[in-house]
PDB file of C-alpha atoms and ligand atoms in Angstrom:
ATOM      1  CA  MET A  28      97.474  88.689  75.625  1.00 56.00           C
ATOM      2  CA  ALA A  29      98.162  87.334  79.079  1.00 94.00           C
ATOM      3  CA  LEU A  30      96.366  89.910  81.190  1.00 98.00           C
ATOM      4  CA  VAL A  31      94.010  87.807  83.299  1.00 98.00           C
ATOM      5  CA  ASN A  32      91.444  88.209  86.034  1.00 98.00           C
ATOM      6  CA  MET A  33      92.802  87.535  89.516  1.00 97.00           C
ATOM      7  CA  LYS A  34      89.748  85.385  90.276  1.00 98.00           C
ATOM      8  CA  ASP A  35      90.939  82.767  87.787  1.00 97.00           C
ATOM      9  CA  LEU A  36      94.450  82.671  89.250  1.00 98.00           C
ATOM     10  CA  LEU A  37      93.092  82.201  92.760  1.00 98.00           C
ATOM     11  CA  ARG A  38      90.646  79.491  91.692  1.00 98.00           C
ATOM     12  CA  GLN A  39      93.481  77.537  90.059  1.00 98.00           C
ATOM     13  CA  ALA A  40      95.697  78.039  93.117  1.00 98.00           C
ATOM     14  CA  GLU A  41      92.948  76.619  95.331  1.00 97.00           C
ATOM     15  CA  ALA A  42      92.544  73.607  93.055  1.00 98.00           C
ATOM     16  CA  GLY A  43      96.307  73.027  93.039  1.00 98.00           C
ATOM     17  CA  SER A  44      96.939  73.879  96.743  1.00 98.00           C
ATOM     18  CA  TYR A  45      99.613  76.498  96.049  1.00 98.00           C
ATOM     19  CA  ALA A  46      99.847  80.297  96.412  1.00 98.00           C
ATOM     20  CA  VAL A  47     100.218  82.913  93.689  1.00 98.00           C
ATOM     21  CA  GLY A  48     102.922  85.496  94.380  1.00 98.00           C
ATOM     22  CA  CYS A  49     101.776  89.103  94.326  1.00 98.00           C
ATOM     23  CA  PHE A  50     104.714  91.465  93.839  1.00 98.00           C
ATOM     24  CA  SER A  51     104.771  95.230  94.345  1.00 98.00           C
ATOM     25  CA  ALA A  52     106.113  97.349  91.506  1.00 98.00           C
ATOM     26  CA  ALA A  53     107.537 100.834  91.939  1.00 97.00           C
ATOM     27  CA  ASN A  54     108.916 101.345  88.437  1.00 98.00           C
ATOM     28  CA  MET A  55     109.572  99.799  85.039  1.00 98.00           C
ATOM     29  CA  GLU A  56     112.599  97.785  86.172  1.00 98.00           C
ATOM     30  CA  CYS A  57     110.509  96.198  88.861  1.00 98.00           C
ATOM     31  CA  ILE A  58     107.687  95.341  86.470  1.00 98.00           C
ATOM     32  CA  ARG A  59     110.132  93.799  84.002  1.00 98.00           C
ATOM     33  CA  GLY A  60     111.955  91.804  86.684  1.00 98.00           C
ATOM     34  CA  VAL A  61     108.729  90.288  88.014  1.00 98.00           C
ATOM     35  CA  ILE A  62     107.474  89.341  84.539  1.00 98.00           C
ATOM     36  CA  GLN A  63     110.813  87.839  83.534  1.00 98.00           C
ATOM     37  CA  ALA A  64     110.870  85.693  86.679  1.00 98.00           C
ATOM     38  CA  ALA A  65     107.310  84.524  86.033  1.00 98.00           C
ATOM     39  CA  GLU A  66     108.223  83.619  82.448  1.00 98.00           C
ATOM     40  CA  ASP A  67     111.432  81.839  83.566  1.00 98.00           C
ATOM     41  CA  CYS A  68     109.406  79.789  86.069  1.00 98.00           C
ATOM     42  CA  ARG A  69     106.304  79.376  83.858  1.00 98.00           C
ATOM     43  CA  ALA A  70     104.276  80.736  86.755  1.00 98.00           C
ATOM     44  CA  PRO A  71     101.104  82.832  87.039  1.00 98.00           C
ATOM     45  CA  VAL A  72     101.793  86.057  88.883  1.00 98.00           C
ATOM     46  CA  ILE A  73     100.124  89.212  90.221  1.00 98.00           C
ATOM     47  CA  LEU A  74     101.655  92.675  89.776  1.00 98.00           C
ATOM     48  CA  GLN A  75     100.477  95.321  92.227  1.00 98.00           C
ATOM     49  CA  VAL A  76     100.927  98.927  93.276  1.00 98.00           C
ATOM     50  CA  ALA A  77      99.612 100.391  96.543  1.00 98.00           C
ATOM     51  CA  GLU A  78      97.701 103.676  96.758  1.00 98.00           C
ATOM     52  CA  ILE A  79     100.184 105.028  99.324  1.00 97.00           C
ATOM     53  CA  ARG A  80     103.009 104.653  96.733  1.00 97.00           C
ATOM     54  CA  LEU A  81     101.270 106.655  94.020  1.00 98.00           C
ATOM     55  CA  PRO A  82     103.009 109.959  94.883  1.00 98.00           C
ATOM     56  CA  TYR A  83     106.214 108.199  93.676  1.00 97.00           C
ATOM     57  CA  SER A  84     104.667 106.147  90.870  1.00 98.00           C
ATOM     58  CA  PRO A  85     101.556 107.978  89.592  1.00 98.00           C
ATOM     59  CA  LEU A  86      98.701 105.645  88.687  1.00 98.00           C
ATOM     60  CA  PRO A  87      98.080 107.101  85.176  1.00 98.00           C
ATOM     61  CA  LEU A  88     101.720 106.264  84.345  1.00 98.00           C
ATOM     62  CA  ILE A  89     102.535 103.065  86.214  1.00 98.00           C
ATOM     63  CA  GLY A  90      99.067 101.560  85.710  1.00 98.00           C
ATOM     64  CA  PRO A  91      99.198 101.444  81.889  1.00 98.00           C
ATOM     65  CA  MET A  92     102.797 100.193  82.071  1.00 98.00           C
ATOM     66  CA  MET A  93     101.772  97.292  84.324  1.00 98.00           C
ATOM     67  CA  LEU A  94      98.848  96.469  82.039  1.00 98.00           C
ATOM     68  CA  ALA A  95     101.028  96.605  78.902  1.00 98.00           C
ATOM     69  CA  ALA A  96     103.635  94.338  80.500  1.00 98.00           C
ATOM     70  CA  ALA A  97     100.907  91.881  81.485  1.00 98.00           C
ATOM     71  CA  ARG A  98      99.451  91.827  77.959  1.00 98.00           C
ATOM     72  CA  GLN A  99     102.878  91.136  76.461  1.00 98.00           C
ATOM     73  CA  ALA A 100     103.776  88.386  78.929  1.00 98.00           C
ATOM     74  CA  SER A 101     103.753  84.742  77.876  1.00 98.00           C
ATOM     75  CA  VAL A 102     102.335  83.726  81.285  1.00 98.00           C
ATOM     76  CA  PRO A 103      99.071  84.801  82.987  1.00 98.00           C
ATOM     77  CA  VAL A 104      99.440  88.102  84.872  1.00 98.00           C
ATOM     78  CA  ALA A 105      96.775  89.872  86.956  1.00 98.00           C
ATOM     79  CA  VAL A 106      97.176  93.604  87.663  1.00 98.00           C
ATOM     80  CA  HIS A 107      96.077  94.646  91.143  1.00 98.00           C
ATOM     81  CA  LEU A 108      95.633  97.830  93.201  1.00 98.00           C
ATOM     82  CA  ASP A 109      97.028  97.172  96.694  1.00 98.00           C
ATOM     83  CA  HIS A 110      95.550  98.857  99.792  1.00 97.00           C
ATOM     84  CA  GLY A 111      93.067 101.091  98.000  1.00 98.00           C
ATOM     85  CA  LYS A 112      91.964 103.522 100.702  1.00 97.00           C
ATOM     86  CA  THR A 113      89.750 105.887  98.735  1.00 98.00           C
ATOM     87  CA  MET A 114      86.848 105.197  96.377  1.00 98.00           C
ATOM     88  CA  GLU A 115      88.415 107.672  93.889  1.00 98.00           C
ATOM     89  CA  CYS A 116      91.552 105.586  93.591  1.00 98.00           C
ATOM     90  CA  LEU A 117      89.614 102.309  93.379  1.00 98.00           C
ATOM     91  CA  ARG A 118      87.461 103.780  90.627  1.00 98.00           C
ATOM     92  CA  GLU A 119      90.513 105.072  88.722  1.00 98.00           C
ATOM     93  CA  ALA A 120      92.240 101.662  88.843  1.00 98.00           C
ATOM     94  CA  LEU A 121      89.088  99.926  87.588  1.00 98.00           C
ATOM     95  CA  GLU A 122      88.711 102.455  84.772  1.00 98.00           C
ATOM     96  CA  LEU A 123      92.314 101.849  83.708  1.00 98.00           C
ATOM     97  CA  GLY A 124      91.531  98.128  83.400  1.00 98.00           C
ATOM     98  CA  PHE A 125      93.086  96.660  86.558  1.00 98.00           C
ATOM     99  CA  THR A 126      91.809  93.105  86.883  1.00 98.00           C
ATOM    100  CA  SER A 127      91.726  93.299  90.675  1.00 98.00           C
ATOM    101  CA  VAL A 128      91.499  95.912  93.433  1.00 98.00           C
ATOM    102  CA  MET A 129      91.900  95.797  97.198  1.00 98.00           C
ATOM    103  CA  CYS A 130      89.638  98.033  99.265  1.00 98.00           C
ATOM    104  CA  ASP A 131      91.362  98.476 102.613  1.00 97.00           C
ATOM    105  CA  GLY A 132      88.938  99.500 105.338  1.00 96.00           C
ATOM    106  CA  SER A 133      90.884  97.662 108.033  1.00 93.00           C
ATOM    107  CA  ASP A 134      91.296 100.829 110.124  1.00 92.00           C
ATOM    108  CA  LEU A 135      87.511 101.462 110.067  1.00 95.00           C
ATOM    109  CA  PRO A 136      84.887  99.937 112.368  1.00 95.00           C
ATOM    110  CA  ILE A 137      83.749  96.605 110.921  1.00 96.00           C
ATOM    111  CA  ASP A 138      80.366  97.976 109.751  1.00 97.00           C
ATOM    112  CA  GLN A 139      82.114 100.623 107.663  1.00 97.00           C
ATOM    113  CA  ASN A 140      84.712  98.132 106.426  1.00 98.00           C
ATOM    114  CA  VAL A 141      81.858  95.873 105.254  1.00 98.00           C
ATOM    115  CA  ALA A 142      80.079  98.836 103.599  1.00 98.00           C
ATOM    116  CA  MET A 143      83.272  99.801 101.743  1.00 98.00           C
ATOM    117  CA  ALA A 144      83.683  96.220 100.518  1.00 98.00           C
ATOM    118  CA  ARG A 145      80.058  96.113  99.300  1.00 98.00           C
ATOM    119  CA  GLU A 146      80.484  99.364  97.403  1.00 98.00           C
ATOM    120  CA  THR A 147      83.738  98.153  95.815  1.00 98.00           C
ATOM    121  CA  VAL A 148      82.123  94.841  94.784  1.00 98.00           C
ATOM    122  CA  ARG A 149      79.325  96.853  93.150  1.00 98.00           C
ATOM    123  CA  LEU A 150      81.802  99.083  91.267  1.00 98.00           C
ATOM    124  CA  ALA A 151      84.016  96.184  90.205  1.00 98.00           C
ATOM    125  CA  SER A 152      81.065  94.223  88.834  1.00 98.00           C
ATOM    126  CA  ARG A 153      80.985  96.704  85.926  1.00 96.00           C
ATOM    127  CA  THR A 154      84.348  95.426  84.653  1.00 97.00           C
ATOM    128  CA  GLY A 155      84.338  91.978  86.275  1.00 98.00           C
ATOM    129  CA  ALA A 156      87.501  92.767  88.255  1.00 98.00           C
ATOM    130  CA  ALA A 157      88.237  90.824  91.436  1.00 98.00           C
ATOM    131  CA  VAL A 158      87.944  92.478  94.862  1.00 98.00           C
ATOM    132  CA  GLU A 159      90.085  91.913  97.954  1.00 98.00           C
ATOM    133  CA  ALA A 160      89.315  93.253 101.439  1.00 98.00           C
ATOM    134  CA  GLU A 161      91.051  93.006 104.815  1.00 97.00           C
ATOM    135  CA  VAL A 162      89.880  91.968 108.267  1.00 96.00           C
ATOM    136  CA  GLY A 163      91.832  92.249 111.457  1.00 91.00           C
ATOM    137  CA  ARG A 164      94.847  94.342 110.571  1.00 87.00           C
ATOM    138  CA  VAL A 165      98.254  93.716 109.039  1.00 85.00           C
ATOM    139  CA  GLY A 166     100.715  95.498 111.307  1.00 82.00           C
ATOM    140  CA  ARG A 167     102.763  98.529 110.144  1.00 84.00           C
ATOM    141  CA  GLY A 168     101.505 100.438 107.104  1.00 79.00           C
ATOM    142  CA  GLU A 169     102.699  99.630 103.586  1.00 78.00           C
ATOM    143  CA  ASP A 170     104.761 102.817 103.884  1.00 80.00           C
ATOM    144  CA  GLY A 171     106.238 101.906 107.283  1.00 80.00           C
ATOM    145  CA  ALA A 172     103.713 103.903 109.379  1.00 82.00           C
ATOM    146  CA  GLU A 173     103.368 102.424 112.871  1.00 81.00           C
ATOM    147  CA  LEU A 174     100.130 100.418 113.193  1.00 80.00           C
ATOM    148  CA  LYS A 175      99.446  97.681 115.688  1.00 81.00           C
ATOM    149  CA  GLU A 176      98.508  94.371 114.118  1.00 83.00           C
ATOM    150  CA  GLN A 177      95.091  92.940 114.985  1.00 87.00           C
ATOM    151  CA  ILE A 178      94.043  89.336 114.781  1.00 92.00           C
ATOM    152  CA  ALA A 179      90.985  88.763 112.569  1.00 91.00           C
ATOM    153  CA  SER A 180      87.901  87.433 114.332  1.00 94.00           C
ATOM    154  CA  PHE A 181      85.961  84.544 112.838  1.00 95.00           C
ATOM    155  CA  GLU A 182      82.716  86.568 112.850  1.00 96.00           C
ATOM    156  CA  ASP A 183      84.310  89.470 110.972  1.00 96.00           C
ATOM    157  CA  CYS A 184      85.727  87.073 108.376  1.00 97.00           C
ATOM    158  CA  LEU A 185      82.229  85.667 107.767  1.00 97.00           C
ATOM    159  CA  ARG A 186      80.672  89.129 107.556  1.00 97.00           C
ATOM    160  CA  MET A 187      83.252  90.286 105.065  1.00 97.00           C
ATOM    161  CA  ASP A 188      82.909  87.117 103.008  1.00 98.00           C
ATOM    162  CA  GLU A 189      79.161  87.753 102.632  1.00 98.00           C
ATOM    163  CA  THR A 190      79.869  90.988 100.733  1.00 98.00           C
ATOM    164  CA  GLY A 191      80.820  88.938  97.653  1.00 98.00           C
ATOM    165  CA  ILE A 192      84.547  89.706  97.697  1.00 98.00           C
ATOM    166  CA  ASP A 193      86.889  87.284  95.949  1.00 98.00           C
ATOM    167  CA  ALA A 194      89.895  87.509  98.273  1.00 98.00           C
ATOM    168  CA  LEU A 195      90.258  88.134 101.992  1.00 98.00           C
ATOM    169  CA  ALA A 196      93.425  89.397 103.672  1.00 97.00           C
ATOM    170  CA  VAL A 197      93.400  88.211 107.274  1.00 96.00           C
ATOM    171  CA  GLY A 198      95.448  89.634 110.107  1.00 95.00           C
ATOM    172  CA  ILE A 199      97.159  86.692 111.847  1.00 96.00           C
ATOM    173  CA  GLY A 200     100.037  88.560 113.503  1.00 92.00           C
ATOM    174  CA  ASN A 201     101.732  89.486 110.208  1.00 92.00           C
ATOM    175  CA  ALA A 202     103.110  92.971 109.453  1.00 90.00           C
ATOM    176  CA  HIS A 203     104.466  94.919 106.489  1.00 91.00           C
ATOM    177  CA  GLY A 204     108.184  95.672 106.237  1.00 91.00           C
ATOM    178  CA  LEU A 205     111.007  94.027 108.168  1.00 91.00           C
ATOM    179  CA  TYR A 206     110.051  92.081 111.296  1.00 90.00           C
ATOM    180  CA  THR A 207     112.066  93.037 114.365  1.00 86.00           C
ATOM    181  CA  ALA A 208     111.426  89.598 115.913  1.00 85.00           C
ATOM    182  CA  GLU A 209     110.131  86.386 114.361  1.00 85.00           C
ATOM    183  CA  PRO A 210     106.373  86.908 114.020  1.00 90.00           C
ATOM    184  CA  GLN A 211     104.110  84.666 116.049  1.00 91.00           C
ATOM    185  CA  LEU A 212     101.576  83.747 113.385  1.00 95.00           C
ATOM    186  CA  ARG A 213      98.149  82.623 114.585  1.00 95.00           C
ATOM    187  CA  TYR A 214      97.712  79.455 112.553  1.00 97.00           C
ATOM    188  CA  ASP A 215      94.648  78.629 114.648  1.00 96.00           C
ATOM    189  CA  VAL A 216      92.778  81.526 112.963  1.00 95.00           C
ATOM    190  CA  LEU A 217      93.436  79.965 109.550  1.00 96.00           C
ATOM    191  CA  GLU A 218      92.397  76.537 110.824  1.00 96.00           C
ATOM    192  CA  GLU A 219      89.114  78.021 112.039  1.00 95.00           C
ATOM    193  CA  ILE A 220      88.172  79.873 108.854  1.00 95.00           C
ATOM    194  CA  ARG A 221      89.560  77.413 106.324  1.00 90.00           C
ATOM    195  CA  GLY A 222      86.789  75.999 104.141  1.00 91.00           C
ATOM    196  CA  ARG A 223      84.207  78.256 105.794  1.00 95.00           C
ATOM    197  CA  VAL A 224      84.744  81.355 103.657  1.00 97.00           C
ATOM    198  CA  ARG A 225      84.241  81.448  99.902  1.00 97.00           C
ATOM    199  CA  ALA A 226      86.934  84.106  99.327  1.00 98.00           C
ATOM    200  CA  ALA A 227      90.544  83.065  98.731  1.00 98.00           C
ATOM    201  CA  LEU A 228      92.809  83.837 101.697  1.00 98.00           C
ATOM    202  CA  VAL A 229      95.570  86.415 101.314  1.00 98.00           C
ATOM    203  CA  MET A 230      98.788  86.863 103.290  1.00 97.00           C
ATOM    204  CA  HIS A 231     100.255  90.358 103.489  1.00 97.00           C
ATOM    205  CA  GLY A 232     103.648  91.167 104.967  1.00 95.00           C
ATOM    206  CA  GLY A 233     105.538  88.367 103.249  1.00 97.00           C
ATOM    207  CA  THR A 234     109.025  89.858 103.602  1.00 97.00           C
ATOM    208  CA  GLY A 235     110.893  88.278 106.522  1.00 95.00           C
ATOM    209  CA  LEU A 236     108.722  85.193 107.016  1.00 96.00           C
ATOM    210  CA  THR A 237     110.659  81.925 107.131  1.00 96.00           C
ATOM    211  CA  ASP A 238     110.323  79.282 104.420  1.00 97.00           C
ATOM    212  CA  GLU A 239     108.601  77.025 106.948  1.00 97.00           C
ATOM    213  CA  GLN A 240     106.087  79.766 107.840  1.00 97.00           C
ATOM    214  CA  PHE A 241     105.256  80.211 104.155  1.00 98.00           C
ATOM    215  CA  ARG A 242     104.811  76.470 103.658  1.00 98.00           C
ATOM    216  CA  ARG A 243     102.569  76.202 106.695  1.00 98.00           C
ATOM    217  CA  VAL A 244     100.248  79.092 105.772  1.00 98.00           C
ATOM    218  CA  ILE A 245      99.943  77.711 102.235  1.00 98.00           C
ATOM    219  CA  ARG A 246      99.023  74.293 103.673  1.00 98.00           C
ATOM    220  CA  LEU A 247      96.373  76.123 105.706  1.00 97.00           C
ATOM    221  CA  GLY A 248      94.867  77.771 102.635  1.00 97.00           C
ATOM    222  CA  MET A 249      96.709  81.030 101.840  1.00 98.00           C
ATOM    223  CA  ARG A 250      96.362  81.450  98.065  1.00 98.00           C
ATOM    224  CA  LYS A 251      97.877  84.912  97.444  1.00 98.00           C
ATOM    225  CA  ILE A 252     101.030  86.129  99.169  1.00 98.00           C
ATOM    226  CA  ASN A 253     102.200  89.735  98.962  1.00 98.00           C
ATOM    227  CA  ILE A 254     105.859  90.679  98.756  1.00 98.00           C
ATOM    228  CA  ALA A 255     106.980  94.327  98.624  1.00 98.00           C
ATOM    229  CA  THR A 256     109.900  95.256 100.911  1.00 97.00           C
ATOM    230  CA  ASP A 257     112.190  92.477  99.701  1.00 98.00           C
ATOM    231  CA  ILE A 258     111.667  93.551  96.083  1.00 98.00           C
ATOM    232  CA  PHE A 259     112.346  97.214  96.896  1.00 97.00           C
ATOM    233  CA  MET A 260     115.492  96.336  98.887  1.00 97.00           C
ATOM    234  CA  ALA A 261     116.792  94.087  96.105  1.00 97.00           C
ATOM    235  CA  GLN A 262     116.375  96.908  93.606  1.00 96.00           C
ATOM    236  CA  ALA A 263     117.944  99.565  95.781  1.00 95.00           C
ATOM    237  CA  GLY A 264     120.872  97.302  96.671  1.00 96.00           C
ATOM    238  CA  ALA A 265     121.578  96.547  93.024  1.00 97.00           C
ATOM    239  CA  CYS A 266     122.007 100.209  92.009  1.00 94.00           C
ATOM    240  CA  ARG A 267     125.594 100.963  92.929  1.00 91.00           C
ATOM    241  CA  GLY A 268     127.337 103.071  90.308  1.00 91.00           C
ATOM    242  CA  THR A 269     126.506 106.251  88.449  1.00 94.00           C
ATOM    243  CA  ASP A 270     125.767 104.562  85.109  1.00 96.00           C
ATOM    244  CA  ILE A 271     121.985 104.664  84.851  1.00 96.00           C
ATOM    245  CA  PHE A 272     121.800 101.922  82.238  1.00 97.00           C
ATOM    246  CA  GLN A 273     123.919  99.545  84.300  1.00 96.00           C
ATOM    247  CA  ASN A 274     121.671 100.323  87.236  1.00 97.00           C
ATOM    248  CA  ILE A 275     118.561  99.564  85.198  1.00 97.00           C
ATOM    249  CA  SER A 276     119.919  96.169  84.116  1.00 98.00           C
ATOM    250  CA  ALA A 277     121.130  95.317  87.621  1.00 98.00           C
ATOM    251  CA  SER A 278     117.812  96.361  89.071  1.00 98.00           C
ATOM    252  CA  VAL A 279     115.762  94.183  86.683  1.00 98.00           C
ATOM    253  CA  GLU A 280     118.061  91.232  87.394  1.00 98.00           C
ATOM    254  CA  ALA A 281     117.824  91.678  91.173  1.00 98.00           C
ATOM    255  CA  VAL A 282     114.012  91.737  91.058  1.00 98.00           C
ATOM    256  CA  ARG A 283     113.995  88.740  88.730  1.00 98.00           C
ATOM    257  CA  ASN A 284     116.116  86.639  91.127  1.00 98.00           C
ATOM    258  CA  THR A 285     114.170  87.711  94.223  1.00 98.00           C
ATOM    259  CA  THR A 286     110.807  87.034  92.575  1.00 98.00           C
ATOM    260  CA  ALA A 287     111.870  83.614  91.275  1.00 98.00           C
ATOM    261  CA  ARG A 288     112.845  82.498  94.782  1.00 98.00           C
ATOM    262  CA  TYR A 289     109.339  83.279  96.082  1.00 98.00           C
ATOM    263  CA  ILE A 290     107.580  81.698  93.101  1.00 98.00           C
ATOM    264  CA  LYS A 291     109.423  78.433  93.790  1.00 98.00           C
ATOM    265  CA  LEU A 292     108.696  78.613  97.502  1.00 98.00           C
ATOM    266  CA  PHE A 293     104.980  79.262  96.921  1.00 98.00           C
ATOM    267  CA  GLY A 294     104.630  76.212  94.651  1.00 98.00           C
ATOM    268  CA  SER A 295     103.421  78.166  91.616  1.00 98.00           C
ATOM    269  CA  GLU A 296     106.374  77.241  89.389  1.00 98.00           C
ATOM    270  CA  GLY A 297     105.217  75.355  86.278  1.00 98.00           C
ATOM    271  CA  LYS A 298     101.559  76.252  86.877  1.00 98.00           C
ATOM    272  CA  ALA A 299     101.224  78.678  83.917  1.00 96.00           C
TER     273      ALA A 299
HETATM  274  P1  13P B  23     106.116  93.259 102.745  1.00 91.98           P
HETATM  275  O1  13P B  23     106.561  94.643 102.436  1.00 91.98           O
HETATM  276  O2  13P B  23     106.334  92.894 104.169  1.00 91.98           O
HETATM  277  O3  13P B  23     106.681  92.240 101.818  1.00 91.98           O
HETATM  278  O4  13P B  23     104.527  93.237 102.568  1.00 91.98           O
HETATM  279  C1  13P B  23     103.960  93.393 101.313  1.00 91.98           C
HETATM  280  C2  13P B  23     102.512  93.596 101.380  1.00 91.98           C
HETATM  281  O5  13P B  23     101.808  92.960 102.128  1.00 91.98           O
HETATM  282  C3  13P B  23     101.934  94.610 100.491  1.00 91.98           C
HETATM  283  O6  13P B  23     100.575  94.760 100.678  1.00 91.98           O
END
């Protein structure tokens, strides 16, 4: 039984000054690859699926599979809904037993974003699940939709923190998907908010950042780092032939290797 609450993983990451990797899962191979890497590295890990991906991986199917994989794992695994945009989806994930949900109101005016976070905190208190929200905006949608990134303001970070959320994704010039040029991350924003918000800081848009950028944001307090595109590309690249079973094995192995590299980089190896 290694399904755990994300709050505990983030608290331990803060105490140990490392980040927990949060990996997006589109199918069973992906789930298995992430868990195997976490077990190989004796690392805590977060498995997530985003609302925008549910047309491909329906929540009533992938959700229970993620939860079952977490329960069977020999390391602590939190199961998280990424970029929950609707209260229906947030509610469904909580009812399934997800131990964390993200309510993404980053494209709403700040008052509405705060109201959405408050409502999600209220709903999640019934199961004790953790809640993540976003301020500023991570550029480009999870599905590749064009969105301009916005840098989080200090005031908005404080307002969001007061809602009682456990994790705060901050826009610091990061974007989902592949970067077309090296991102200019605003480390000064992290320096300003570090130690002044209760919520653990979250970095979206991990794919394409350099090792040095990862190390620096972790030094500045990022405790959860999301990786999606690199996992999806590793899987797709591994499926070459027409033998489905070979493709399944190759796909699990590709995700396992990709995930392990990030776990080591984030400093969470050996922390389970
Ligand atoms: P990447 O696709 O850039 O790795 O971003 C993942 C992410 O932030 C999911 O929320």
